[in-house]
Short mmCIF file of C-alpha atoms in Angstrom, two decimals:
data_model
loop_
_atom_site.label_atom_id
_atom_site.label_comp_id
_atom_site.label_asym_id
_atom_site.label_seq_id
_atom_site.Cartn_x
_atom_site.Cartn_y
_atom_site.Cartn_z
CA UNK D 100 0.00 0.00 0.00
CA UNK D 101 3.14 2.38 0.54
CA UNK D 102 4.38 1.85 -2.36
CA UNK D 103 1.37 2.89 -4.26
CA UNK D 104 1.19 6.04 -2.34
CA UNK D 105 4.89 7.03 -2.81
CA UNK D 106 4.47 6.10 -6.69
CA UNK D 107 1.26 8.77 -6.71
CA UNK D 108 2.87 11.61 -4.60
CA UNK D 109 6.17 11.15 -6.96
CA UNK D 110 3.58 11.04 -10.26
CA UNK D 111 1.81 14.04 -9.10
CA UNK D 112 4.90 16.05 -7.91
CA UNK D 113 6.65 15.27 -11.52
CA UNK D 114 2.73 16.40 -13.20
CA UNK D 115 2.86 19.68 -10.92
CA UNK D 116 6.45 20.58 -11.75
CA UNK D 117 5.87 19.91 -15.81
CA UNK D 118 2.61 20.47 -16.40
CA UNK D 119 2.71 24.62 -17.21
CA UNK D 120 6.30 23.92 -19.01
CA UNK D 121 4.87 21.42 -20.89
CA UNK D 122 1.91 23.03 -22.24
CA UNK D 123 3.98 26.33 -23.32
CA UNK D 124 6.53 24.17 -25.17
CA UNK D 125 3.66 21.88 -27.26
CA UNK D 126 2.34 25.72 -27.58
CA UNK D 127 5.60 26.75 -29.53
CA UNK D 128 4.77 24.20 -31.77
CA UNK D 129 1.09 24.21 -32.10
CA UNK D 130 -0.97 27.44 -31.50
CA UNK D 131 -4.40 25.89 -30.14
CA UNK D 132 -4.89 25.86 -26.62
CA UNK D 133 -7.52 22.61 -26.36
CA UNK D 134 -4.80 20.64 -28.77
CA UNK D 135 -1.90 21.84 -26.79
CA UNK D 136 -3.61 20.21 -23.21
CA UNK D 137 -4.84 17.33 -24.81
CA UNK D 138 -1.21 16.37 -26.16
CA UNK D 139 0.24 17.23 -22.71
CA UNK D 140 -2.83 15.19 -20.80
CA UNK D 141 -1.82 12.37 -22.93
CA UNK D 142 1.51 12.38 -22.81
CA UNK D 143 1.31 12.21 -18.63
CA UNK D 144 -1.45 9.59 -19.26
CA UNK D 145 1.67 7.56 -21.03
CA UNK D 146 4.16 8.47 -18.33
CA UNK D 147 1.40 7.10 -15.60
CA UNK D 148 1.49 3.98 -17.55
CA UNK D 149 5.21 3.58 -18.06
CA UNK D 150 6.23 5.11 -14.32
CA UNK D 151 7.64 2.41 -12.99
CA UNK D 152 10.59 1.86 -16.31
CA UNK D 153 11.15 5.84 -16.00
CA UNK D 154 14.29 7.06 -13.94
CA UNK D 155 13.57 10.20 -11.78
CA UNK D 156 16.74 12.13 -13.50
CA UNK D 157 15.64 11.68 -16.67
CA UNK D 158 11.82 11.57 -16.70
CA UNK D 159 11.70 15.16 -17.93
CA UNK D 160 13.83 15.00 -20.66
CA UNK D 161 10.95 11.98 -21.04
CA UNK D 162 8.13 14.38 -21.08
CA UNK D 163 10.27 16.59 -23.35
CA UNK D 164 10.55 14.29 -25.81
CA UNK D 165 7.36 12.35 -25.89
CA UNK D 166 5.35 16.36 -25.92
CA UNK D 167 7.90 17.04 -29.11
CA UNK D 168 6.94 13.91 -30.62
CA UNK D 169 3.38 14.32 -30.48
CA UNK D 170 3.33 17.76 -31.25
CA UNK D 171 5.23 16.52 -34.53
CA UNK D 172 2.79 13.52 -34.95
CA UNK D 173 -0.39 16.15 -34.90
CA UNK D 174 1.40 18.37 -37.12
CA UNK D 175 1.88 15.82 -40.36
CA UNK D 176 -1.36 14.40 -39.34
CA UNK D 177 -3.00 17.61 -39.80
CA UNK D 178 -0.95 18.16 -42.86
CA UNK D 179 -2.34 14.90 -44.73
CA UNK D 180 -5.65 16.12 -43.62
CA UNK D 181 -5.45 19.17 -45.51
CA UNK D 182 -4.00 17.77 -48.37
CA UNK D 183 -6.89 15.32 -48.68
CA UNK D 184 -9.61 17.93 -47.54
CA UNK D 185 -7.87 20.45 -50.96
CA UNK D 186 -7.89 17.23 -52.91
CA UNK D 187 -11.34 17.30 -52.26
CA UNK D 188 -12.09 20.27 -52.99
CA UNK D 189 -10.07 20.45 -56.10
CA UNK D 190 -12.41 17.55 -57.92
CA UNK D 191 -15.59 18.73 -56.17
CA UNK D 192 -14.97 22.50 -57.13
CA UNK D 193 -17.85 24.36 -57.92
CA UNK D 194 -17.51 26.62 -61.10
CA UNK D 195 -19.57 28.45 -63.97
CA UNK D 196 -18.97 25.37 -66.15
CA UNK D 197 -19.70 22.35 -63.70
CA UNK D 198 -23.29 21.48 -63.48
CA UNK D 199 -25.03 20.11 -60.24
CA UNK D 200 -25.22 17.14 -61.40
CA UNK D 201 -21.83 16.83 -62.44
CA UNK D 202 -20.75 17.41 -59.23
CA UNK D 203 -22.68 14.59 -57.98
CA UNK D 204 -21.00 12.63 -60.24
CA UNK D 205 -17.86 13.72 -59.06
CA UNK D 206 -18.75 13.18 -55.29
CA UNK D 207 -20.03 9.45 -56.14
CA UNK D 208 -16.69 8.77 -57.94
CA UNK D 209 -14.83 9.88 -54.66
CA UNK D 210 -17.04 7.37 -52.71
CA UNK D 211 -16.92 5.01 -55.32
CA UNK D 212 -12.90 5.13 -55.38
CA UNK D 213 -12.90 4.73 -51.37
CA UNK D 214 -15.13 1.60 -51.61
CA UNK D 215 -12.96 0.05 -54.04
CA UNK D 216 -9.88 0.14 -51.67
CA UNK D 217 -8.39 -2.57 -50.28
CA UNK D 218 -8.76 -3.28 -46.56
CA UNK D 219 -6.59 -1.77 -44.34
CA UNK D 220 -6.92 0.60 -46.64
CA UNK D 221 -9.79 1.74 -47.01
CA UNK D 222 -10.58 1.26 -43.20
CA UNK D 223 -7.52 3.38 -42.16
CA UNK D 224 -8.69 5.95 -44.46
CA UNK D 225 -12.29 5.85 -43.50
CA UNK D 226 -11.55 5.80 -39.27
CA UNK D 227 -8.71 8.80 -39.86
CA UNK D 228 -10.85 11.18 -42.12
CA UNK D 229 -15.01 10.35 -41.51
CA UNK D 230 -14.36 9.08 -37.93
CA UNK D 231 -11.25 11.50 -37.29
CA UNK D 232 -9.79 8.88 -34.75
CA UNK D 233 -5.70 9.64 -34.01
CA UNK D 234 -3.24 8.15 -36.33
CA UNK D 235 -1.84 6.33 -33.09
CA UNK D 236 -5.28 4.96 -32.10
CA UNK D 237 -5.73 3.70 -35.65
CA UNK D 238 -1.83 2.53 -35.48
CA UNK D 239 -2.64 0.91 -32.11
CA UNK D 240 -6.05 -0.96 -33.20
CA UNK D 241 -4.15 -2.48 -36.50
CA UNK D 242 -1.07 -2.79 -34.23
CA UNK D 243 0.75 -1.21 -36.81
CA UNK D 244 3.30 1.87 -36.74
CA UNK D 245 2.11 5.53 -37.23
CA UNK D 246 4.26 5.22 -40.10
CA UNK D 247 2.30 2.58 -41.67
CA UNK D 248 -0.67 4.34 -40.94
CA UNK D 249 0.45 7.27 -43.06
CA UNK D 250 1.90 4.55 -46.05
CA UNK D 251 -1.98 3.76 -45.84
CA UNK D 252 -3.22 6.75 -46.27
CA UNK D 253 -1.12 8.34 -49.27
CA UNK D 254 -2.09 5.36 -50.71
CA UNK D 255 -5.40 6.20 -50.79
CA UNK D 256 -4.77 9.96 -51.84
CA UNK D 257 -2.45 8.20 -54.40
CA UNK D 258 -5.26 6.42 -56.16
CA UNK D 259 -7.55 9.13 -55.76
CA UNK D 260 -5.29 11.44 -57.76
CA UNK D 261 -4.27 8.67 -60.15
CA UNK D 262 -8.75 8.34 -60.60
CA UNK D 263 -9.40 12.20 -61.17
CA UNK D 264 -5.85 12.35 -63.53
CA UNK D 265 -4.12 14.90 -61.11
CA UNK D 266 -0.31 14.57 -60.98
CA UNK D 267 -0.34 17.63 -58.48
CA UNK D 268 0.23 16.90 -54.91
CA UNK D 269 -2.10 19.13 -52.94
CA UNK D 270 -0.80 21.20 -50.79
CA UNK D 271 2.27 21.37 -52.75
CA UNK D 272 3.78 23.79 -55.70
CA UNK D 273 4.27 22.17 -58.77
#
């Protein structure tokens, strides 16, 4: 029962010391408060889980690291978001010469390009972008890497381009 106690009071004097520092440091990298908290909550939430393997003298360098790393992790996520979200918007684009129903034709070629993927695929691509779950709890259900996760999803954007005949990259100058 001691030990439980001393493993709290040591948890909750490393979250009091950290916390602020923490939060202004994801901040640096990401300027959205409710982000910002949630990458710091979860990053404690990790170092309650792995307490007992960290070393007091270097289990803020820990925190450090593991706030960096998410930060970074949100950060491409959010990139591959809005590529696919002005890939979207580049085949569904409303002009003088696109009529309504063209659009919908459009549209129903997206979907029907999605449903054609292969699974993971197409699940990755559905739970990240029409569920928005986290690349890491997508990575953790498939018990694959982030990495792989992303692999997944280019993919996808991949064939979508390669369907609508774009060789741009959104997001990117040609």
């Amino acid at each position: 029962m001691q030990k439980s106690f001393s493993k709290t009071s040591r948890f909750e004097q490393l979250y009091k010391e950290n916390y602020a520092r923490l939060y202004y440091y994801a901040f640096r990298f990401i300027t959205d408060e409710e982000v910002c908290k949630d990458i710091v909550n979860d990053v404690f939430e990790k170092a309650w889980l792995h307490f007992e393997d960290l070393k007091p003298d270097t289990a803020t360098a820990y925190l450090y690291v593991q706030t960096r790393n998410r930060c970074l992790d949100h950060l491409r996520h959010r990139q591959v978001e809005e590529q696919y979200a002005d890939f979207y918007r580049i085949v569904t684009e409303e002009d003088a010469d696109i009529a309504p129903d063209e659009m919908e034709e459009r549209v129903q070629r997206i979907e029907k390009c999605i449903e054609q993927l292969k699974d993971p695929t197409k699940t990755i691509l559905k739970e990240c972008y029409f569920e928005n779950k986290k690349y890491q709890e997508v990575a953790e259900e498939f018990g694959i890497t982030i990495h792989g996760i992303k692999k997944h999803i280019m993919k996808a954007l991949r064939l979508l381009r390669e369907e609508f005949g774009s060789k741009k990259v959104p997001g990117k100058d040609s």
